[in-house]
Amino acid sequence: MAAAAPPPPPAPAPTPPSTVPEGSTPVGHPIFARIRLAQPTDVPQIHKLIHQMAVFERLTHLFSATEASLLATLFNSPPFLSFTVFILEVSSHPFIDIIQHQSDVLYPPSVQVVNLDLPIDDPEREAFRSAGSDVVVAGFVLFFPNYSTFLGKPGFYVEDLFVRECYRRKGFGRMLLSAVAKQAVKMGYGRVEWVVLDWNVNAIKFYEEMGAKILQEWRICRLTGEALQAYGNTN
Amino acid sequence: MAAAAPPPPPAPAPTPPSTVPEGSTPVGHPIFARIRLAQPTDVPQIHKLIHQMAVFERLTHLFSATEASLLATLFNSPPFLSFTVFILEVSSHPFIDIIQHQSDVLYPPSVQVVNLDLPIDDPEREAFRSAGSDVVVAGFVLFFPNYSTFLGKPGFYVEDLFVRECYRRKGFGRMLLSAVAKQAVKMGYGRVEWVVLDWNVNAIKFYEEMGAKILQEWRICRLTGEALQAYGNTN
């Protein structure tokens, strides 16, 4: 999809899950959540997540990405300068023994502990498990630089934000979007932008709570398919 | 502006200006139009064009770009891989004697001859004249790669498309947008996207005539200013 997938709609929770600092002793059912840069070995998981997003949006007829096309296009430049993917991983144990990823040097992973009232039953645990560990991929965000001529500086555009169904309404969507916003601030960028479907009131409420403004007057124009190909032969 | 400026609204012209192949003998008032890659020496002109766009959109209160900020951010990567600017130049004479630009190797300039019924009176001719020639900068388009996860490949996003007032309604906006679309096809990209204000019916008609679909349901979300800066301090 050219537009960011709507995030999991936030549910009004009388007792929302609390985020406790790493290192402290969580009570209830703690889940350790880590955001790190994606790397080429994550492509099979990313491909599955994008397909789930297409199913969620009932847009599988528009889905033509393959693992090969993702691999060929997603890792051709340093992170943040072009297309960039953050992977959200969760684990019931601290990430102490996990192997280091090469990309950790470019973006030190951030870990939070979320305390849940109930444990999460993940029916796709095996399909999304990282090799040789109890770490599971729960979601991702794909973003890339955009540019504001009025500000005279770059920003980030969030193309996709997706959290697998059983991990929704637990603050992970916010965690992913916050990580992009934090990186934008770190780089001195002026804006973070994305799109939302106008009927997705829960998503709009969630985004507004995160500080975003919804620009009501602008519409996206898209030139694609045969209409685009026709320009290949013009002078 | 984070969104593409609306193009000059197309006027229904009983006898629209005709584009004749380069090399043929134009009749009436020919104007030679060239699209080339911008380079750092174009920044003063680009800055003036962006400011004119802000005036046109009545958004000068959002305009904070400086020549220095544009220079620092627009030329840090090869063209087409990040922020890219095409400059539209016009001349009453063929571009035969014009000095070659370094960027011509990366993108051979395209020249068209447009035959007008009346000559163009450009009140800002001196301010937008290229040094030592009768070539005048008439407009620009700024674009950069975006990414479709559904297609699994990049596209282009057109941030700004602007033609100075006296050059509007002559096909130059279409020429600039076509150049971006042609480059997208050349690179095997899947889409060209931009945005338009929903009340700008002339612009929407123009874009639809160019083959674009208007996505009615999506809204832009923007996180900027203090709301964005607040994320700099989050965990």
XYZ file of C-alpha atoms in Angstrom:
470
model
C 0.000 0.000 0.000
C 1.296 3.459 -0.733
C -0.264 4.661 2.434
C 0.435 3.763 6.008
C -1.710 0.966 7.245
C -4.061 2.050 9.950
C -2.683 1.049 13.311
C -4.538 -1.223 15.643
C -7.431 0.834 16.942
C -6.751 1.710 20.558
C -9.268 0.203 22.924
C -10.411 2.227 25.889
C -8.816 0.179 28.616
C -9.815 0.765 32.237
C -6.442 -0.578 33.292
C -4.089 0.048 30.381
C -0.860 -1.952 30.215
C 1.885 -0.117 31.991
C 5.361 0.371 30.647
C 8.003 -0.073 33.299
C 11.655 0.889 33.006
C 14.030 -1.797 31.816
C 15.777 -3.388 34.749
C 12.964 -2.971 37.213
C 10.946 -5.971 38.322
C 7.707 -6.172 36.418
C 4.636 -7.760 37.949
C 1.805 -9.606 36.222
C 2.779 -10.855 32.761
C 5.776 -8.916 31.541
C 6.635 -8.866 27.868
C 9.945 -7.550 26.659
C 9.668 -5.504 23.466
C 12.579 -4.494 21.320
C 12.788 -2.191 18.312
C 15.787 -2.669 16.042
C 16.785 -1.960 12.462
C 15.749 -4.622 9.996
C 18.428 -6.402 8.008
C 18.280 -8.615 4.922
C 17.732 -11.776 6.962
C 14.445 -10.264 8.196
C 12.957 -10.176 4.694
C 10.908 -13.389 4.992
C 9.250 -12.046 8.152
C 8.743 -8.594 6.617
C 7.137 -10.177 3.563
C 4.726 -12.134 5.766
C 3.862 -9.004 7.764
C 3.133 -6.998 4.613
C 0.911 -9.789 3.344
C -0.990 -9.818 6.650
C -1.439 -6.068 6.282
C -2.861 -6.576 2.784
C -5.301 -9.135 4.181
C -6.248 -6.762 7.023
C -6.930 -3.982 4.505
C -8.697 -6.383 2.102
C -6.256 -5.295 -0.570
C -4.554 -8.579 -1.430
C -5.401 -7.950 -5.104
C -2.866 -5.100 -4.956
C -0.208 -7.223 -3.280
C 2.579 -8.253 -5.623
C 5.692 -7.870 -3.459
C 7.981 -10.878 -3.263
C 10.832 -11.640 -0.903
C 13.148 -11.065 -3.841
C 11.690 -7.638 -4.688
C 11.919 -6.553 -1.058
C 15.478 -7.805 -0.767
C 16.469 -6.003 -3.966
C 15.035 -2.652 -2.944
C 15.109 -2.244 0.843
C 18.779 -2.389 1.750
C 20.598 -0.354 -0.873
C 21.542 2.601 1.276
C 22.446 3.310 4.887
C 19.451 3.393 7.235
C 17.473 6.625 7.558
C 18.836 8.019 4.282
C 16.393 5.983 2.239
C 13.883 3.180 2.915
C 14.240 2.023 6.497
C 12.486 -0.706 8.462
C 12.237 -1.032 12.209
C 11.359 -4.523 13.437
C 9.370 -4.990 16.638
C 10.328 -8.136 18.511
C 8.834 -9.456 21.707
C 10.012 -12.026 24.193
C 8.864 -13.338 27.521
C 12.470 -13.112 28.699
C 14.971 -10.262 28.700
C 16.973 -9.865 25.472
C 20.232 -10.601 27.291
C 21.382 -13.658 25.413
C 20.264 -12.611 21.980
C 22.930 -12.371 19.310
C 23.914 -8.895 18.269
C 22.809 -7.743 14.851
C 25.186 -5.911 12.545
C 22.697 -3.080 12.318
C 22.832 -2.528 16.075
C 25.846 -0.282 15.542
C 23.834 2.042 13.321
C 20.827 2.079 15.602
C 21.146 0.757 19.130
C 17.992 -1.279 19.767
C 15.538 0.126 22.273
C 13.938 -2.217 24.763
C 10.872 -1.669 26.896
C 9.079 -3.931 29.297
C 5.313 -3.913 29.060
C 3.342 -5.368 31.926
C 0.184 -7.135 30.811
C -2.741 -8.391 32.844
C -2.940 -11.523 30.756
C -0.325 -13.433 28.774
C -0.522 -13.198 24.991
C -1.551 -16.295 23.096
C 0.240 -16.019 19.752
C -1.152 -18.617 17.313
C 1.555 -17.744 14.765
C 4.399 -17.946 17.207
C 6.362 -20.542 15.251
C 5.997 -18.748 11.922
C 7.352 -15.510 13.356
C 9.949 -16.900 15.730
C 13.523 -15.728 15.327
C 15.881 -18.630 14.778
C 17.113 -20.339 17.909
C 15.391 -18.180 20.451
C 12.042 -17.401 22.019
C 12.019 -14.002 20.325
C 9.030 -13.395 18.070
C 8.542 -10.713 15.414
C 5.369 -8.802 16.280
C 5.331 -5.892 13.864
C 7.240 -3.385 11.791
C 7.327 0.165 10.549
C 8.695 1.192 7.155
C 9.669 4.816 6.636
C 11.928 6.994 4.489
C 12.968 10.630 4.213
C 10.625 13.137 2.641
C 11.296 16.844 2.159
C 9.590 20.087 3.057
C 10.586 22.924 0.765
C 8.919 25.401 3.118
C 11.080 24.243 6.029
C 14.044 23.666 3.742
C 14.758 20.369 5.429
C 13.887 16.685 5.408
C 11.372 14.761 7.459
C 10.247 11.153 7.615
C 7.314 9.619 5.826
C 5.867 6.504 7.440
C 4.686 4.219 4.684
C 3.533 1.314 6.824
C 2.964 0.663 10.485
C 1.763 -2.800 11.348
C 1.412 -4.868 14.507
C 0.206 -8.464 14.363
C -3.306 -8.962 15.640
C -2.612 -10.630 18.979
C -0.160 -7.859 19.915
C -2.524 -4.954 19.227
C -3.929 -2.553 21.834
C -0.882 -2.952 24.008
C 1.050 0.177 23.072
C 3.311 -1.407 20.444
C 2.022 0.747 17.571
C 2.760 3.820 19.638
C 6.190 2.416 20.460
C 7.041 1.969 16.758
C 5.767 5.401 15.710
C 7.511 7.033 18.675
C 10.779 5.420 17.619
C 10.465 7.042 14.183
C 9.584 10.413 15.724
C 12.509 10.196 18.125
C 14.876 9.419 15.250
C 13.493 12.393 13.306
C 14.225 14.707 16.240
C 17.688 13.215 16.612
C 18.441 13.985 12.967
C 17.054 17.522 13.167
C 14.222 16.688 10.804
C 11.145 18.886 10.677
C 8.206 16.522 10.316
C 6.906 12.989 10.488
C 4.003 12.309 8.151
C 1.807 9.381 7.202
C -1.729 8.821 5.987
C -4.877 7.372 7.462
C -8.228 6.302 6.050
C -10.819 8.982 6.805
C -13.306 6.460 8.211
C -10.795 4.927 10.645
C -11.866 7.048 13.610
C -9.989 4.943 16.150
C -6.741 5.364 14.262
C -7.347 9.106 13.847
C -7.997 9.443 17.575
C -4.814 7.487 18.310
C -2.741 9.681 16.007
C -4.185 12.895 17.397
C -3.355 11.692 20.890
C 0.198 11.228 19.674
C 0.274 14.892 18.674
C -0.416 14.642 14.954
C -2.629 17.018 13.005
C -4.932 15.561 10.355
C -4.768 17.611 7.142
C -8.330 17.480 5.893
C -8.004 19.322 2.579
C -5.280 17.373 0.814
C -5.895 14.401 -1.453
C -3.357 11.916 -2.763
C -2.903 11.684 -6.531
C -1.490 8.446 -7.875
C -0.143 7.699 -11.335
C 0.486 3.988 -11.707
C 0.073 0.944 -13.938
C -0.506 1.511 -17.643
C -1.177 5.218 -17.127
C 2.353 5.555 -15.738
C 3.967 3.251 -18.269
C 2.602 5.440 -21.067
C 5.073 8.139 -20.019
C 7.981 5.874 -20.819
C 7.532 6.599 -24.504
C 7.027 10.355 -24.332
C 9.572 12.904 -25.490
C 4.840 22.817 1.965
C 4.786 19.128 2.631
C 2.388 18.760 -0.208
C 2.820 19.425 -3.867
C 1.773 22.886 -4.831
C -1.239 22.882 -7.069
C -0.153 23.362 -10.643
C -1.320 26.257 -12.721
C -4.955 25.535 -13.454
C -5.277 24.554 -17.087
C -7.320 26.976 -19.109
C -9.650 25.562 -21.717
C -7.915 26.919 -24.783
C -9.630 26.784 -28.154
C -6.199 26.700 -29.780
C -3.821 25.184 -27.235
C -0.116 25.823 -27.675
C 1.410 23.160 -29.826
C 4.591 21.313 -29.060
C 6.695 20.802 -32.142
C 9.687 18.500 -32.417
C 13.052 20.052 -31.748
C 14.766 20.869 -34.991
C 11.625 21.647 -36.952
C 10.790 25.217 -37.840
C 8.274 26.635 -35.400
C 5.834 29.310 -36.438
C 4.258 32.077 -34.354
C 6.203 32.754 -31.159
C 8.388 29.794 -30.377
C 9.743 29.288 -26.899
C 12.427 26.757 -26.208
C 11.896 24.899 -22.938
C 14.515 22.748 -21.256
C 14.293 20.469 -18.245
C 17.570 19.675 -16.527
C 18.785 18.515 -13.139
C 19.290 21.289 -10.626
C 22.730 21.805 -9.174
C 23.979 23.796 -6.171
C 24.387 26.994 -8.209
C 20.623 26.934 -8.835
C 19.806 27.318 -5.129
C 19.161 31.091 -5.206
C 16.615 30.594 -8.001
C 15.058 27.566 -6.286
C 14.726 29.546 -3.066
C 12.936 32.357 -4.889
C 10.615 29.890 -6.621
C 9.688 28.222 -3.327
C 8.973 31.613 -1.814
C 6.716 32.500 -4.761
C 4.912 29.212 -4.184
C 4.381 30.121 -0.524
C 2.949 33.479 -1.600
C 0.698 31.757 -4.164
C -0.594 29.388 -1.470
C -0.882 32.185 1.118
C 1.361 30.168 3.391
C 4.327 32.502 3.834
C 3.932 32.141 7.615
C 5.090 28.514 7.166
C 8.047 29.491 5.002
C 11.364 29.276 6.803
C 13.679 27.770 4.181
C 16.892 29.658 3.500
C 19.389 29.328 0.688
C 21.745 27.800 3.230
C 19.226 25.177 4.411
C 18.408 24.195 0.834
C 22.077 23.984 -0.072
C 22.803 21.843 2.974
C 20.015 19.339 2.324
C 19.297 19.066 -1.411
C 22.528 17.792 -2.906
C 23.820 15.119 -0.541
C 23.157 12.096 -2.717
C 23.111 11.210 -6.403
C 19.983 12.384 -8.225
C 16.877 10.192 -8.110
C 18.096 8.266 -5.042
C 17.006 11.036 -2.699
C 15.710 14.600 -3.046
C 15.909 15.653 -6.683
C 15.061 18.904 -8.424
C 14.355 19.428 -12.111
C 14.725 23.017 -13.284
C 12.569 24.323 -16.131
C 14.366 26.894 -18.253
C 12.985 28.794 -21.205
C 14.646 30.771 -23.938
C 13.555 32.538 -27.073
C 16.533 30.961 -28.832
C 17.691 27.367 -29.150
C 19.888 26.128 -26.326
C 22.797 25.566 -28.697
C 25.395 27.825 -27.130
C 24.550 27.241 -23.517
C 27.308 25.876 -21.317
C 27.003 22.280 -20.325
C 26.106 21.551 -16.712
C 27.934 18.873 -14.759
C 24.597 17.234 -14.020
C 23.889 16.784 -17.732
C 25.829 13.525 -17.619
C 23.466 12.118 -15.000
C 20.334 13.323 -16.748
C 20.577 14.521 -20.330
C 18.405 17.643 -20.503
C 15.228 17.376 -22.520
C 14.299 20.240 -24.804
C 10.952 20.992 -26.385
C 9.818 23.843 -28.551
C 6.434 25.283 -27.686
C 4.735 27.466 -30.230
C 2.737 30.278 -28.671
C 0.224 32.625 -30.245
C 1.617 35.535 -28.272
C 5.049 36.215 -26.819
C 5.405 35.978 -23.032
C 6.009 39.179 -21.124
C 8.081 38.140 -18.107
C 8.231 40.987 -15.560
C 10.783 39.054 -13.475
C 13.031 38.203 -16.365
C 16.153 39.749 -14.848
C 15.676 38.133 -11.434
C 15.389 34.668 -12.945
C 17.888 35.018 -15.786
C 20.739 32.545 -15.954
C 24.096 34.283 -15.903
C 25.380 35.444 -19.246
C 22.537 34.219 -21.392
C 18.952 34.871 -22.353
C 17.879 31.717 -20.556
C 15.298 32.243 -17.817
C 14.255 29.891 -15.013
C 10.484 29.397 -15.277
C 9.721 26.646 -12.768
C 10.821 23.526 -10.958
C 9.704 20.194 -9.612
C 11.103 18.595 -6.455
C 10.655 14.857 -5.966
C 12.185 11.912 -4.152
C 11.764 8.143 -3.912
C 8.921 6.711 -1.903
C 8.141 3.033 -1.409
C 5.185 0.747 -1.909
C 5.349 -2.333 0.279
C 2.475 -3.876 -1.688
C 4.414 -3.546 -4.947
C 7.696 -4.253 -3.203
C 9.374 -1.450 -5.087
C 10.032 2.270 -5.035
C 8.168 5.082 -6.715
C 8.534 8.846 -6.804
C 6.763 11.361 -4.616
C 6.410 14.838 -6.080
C 6.686 17.311 -3.254
C 6.443 20.506 -5.269
C 5.578 21.443 -8.804
C 5.716 25.115 -9.589
C 5.673 27.256 -12.714
C 6.015 31.025 -12.512
C 2.794 32.896 -13.204
C 3.514 34.257 -16.665
C 4.508 30.783 -17.896
C 1.362 29.004 -16.723
C -1.284 27.421 -18.957
C 1.258 26.669 -21.644
C 1.963 23.029 -20.922
C 5.058 23.515 -18.758
C 3.522 21.955 -15.629
C 2.633 18.901 -17.676
C 6.158 18.867 -19.107
C 7.720 18.832 -15.614
C 5.389 16.152 -14.256
C 5.844 14.066 -17.395
C 9.612 14.223 -16.954
C 9.252 12.753 -13.456
C 6.880 10.043 -14.707
C 9.226 9.183 -17.561
C 12.147 8.878 -15.157
C 10.056 6.624 -12.900
C 9.323 4.296 -15.826
C 12.978 4.344 -16.831
C 13.960 3.220 -13.338
C 11.294 0.507 -13.190
C 9.441 2.313 -10.410
C 5.799 1.490 -9.721
C 4.134 4.802 -8.951
C 4.318 8.561 -9.020
C 2.329 10.242 -6.273
C 1.660 13.766 -5.068
C -1.131 15.611 -3.307
C -3.667 18.228 -4.300
C -6.058 20.473 -2.383
C -9.562 19.048 -2.607
C -11.076 22.387 -3.674
C -8.618 22.897 -6.539
C -10.892 21.447 -9.209
C -8.790 22.732 -12.088
C -5.697 21.027 -10.737
C -7.619 17.795 -10.119
C -8.966 17.867 -13.685
C -5.443 18.455 -14.984
C -4.038 15.541 -12.968
C -6.824 13.198 -14.000
C -6.191 14.104 -17.628
C -2.594 13.090 -17.035
C -3.798 9.658 -15.944
C -3.697 10.040 -12.147
C -6.305 8.654 -9.789
C -7.384 10.814 -6.861
C -7.506 8.763 -3.630
C -10.498 10.243 -1.826
C -10.355 8.307 1.438
C -6.838 8.960 2.671
C -5.876 11.872 4.911
C -2.390 13.119 5.688
C -1.265 13.022 9.327
C 1.510 15.398 10.309
C 3.582 15.443 13.465
C 5.670 18.593 13.602
C 6.840 21.483 15.789
C 6.710 21.069 19.546
C 4.578 17.926 19.277
C 7.406 16.283 17.332
C 10.192 17.703 19.489
C 8.571 16.118 22.541
C 9.560 12.706 21.183
C 13.239 13.639 21.418
C 13.141 12.995 25.151
C 11.166 9.752 25.178
C 12.623 6.365 25.976
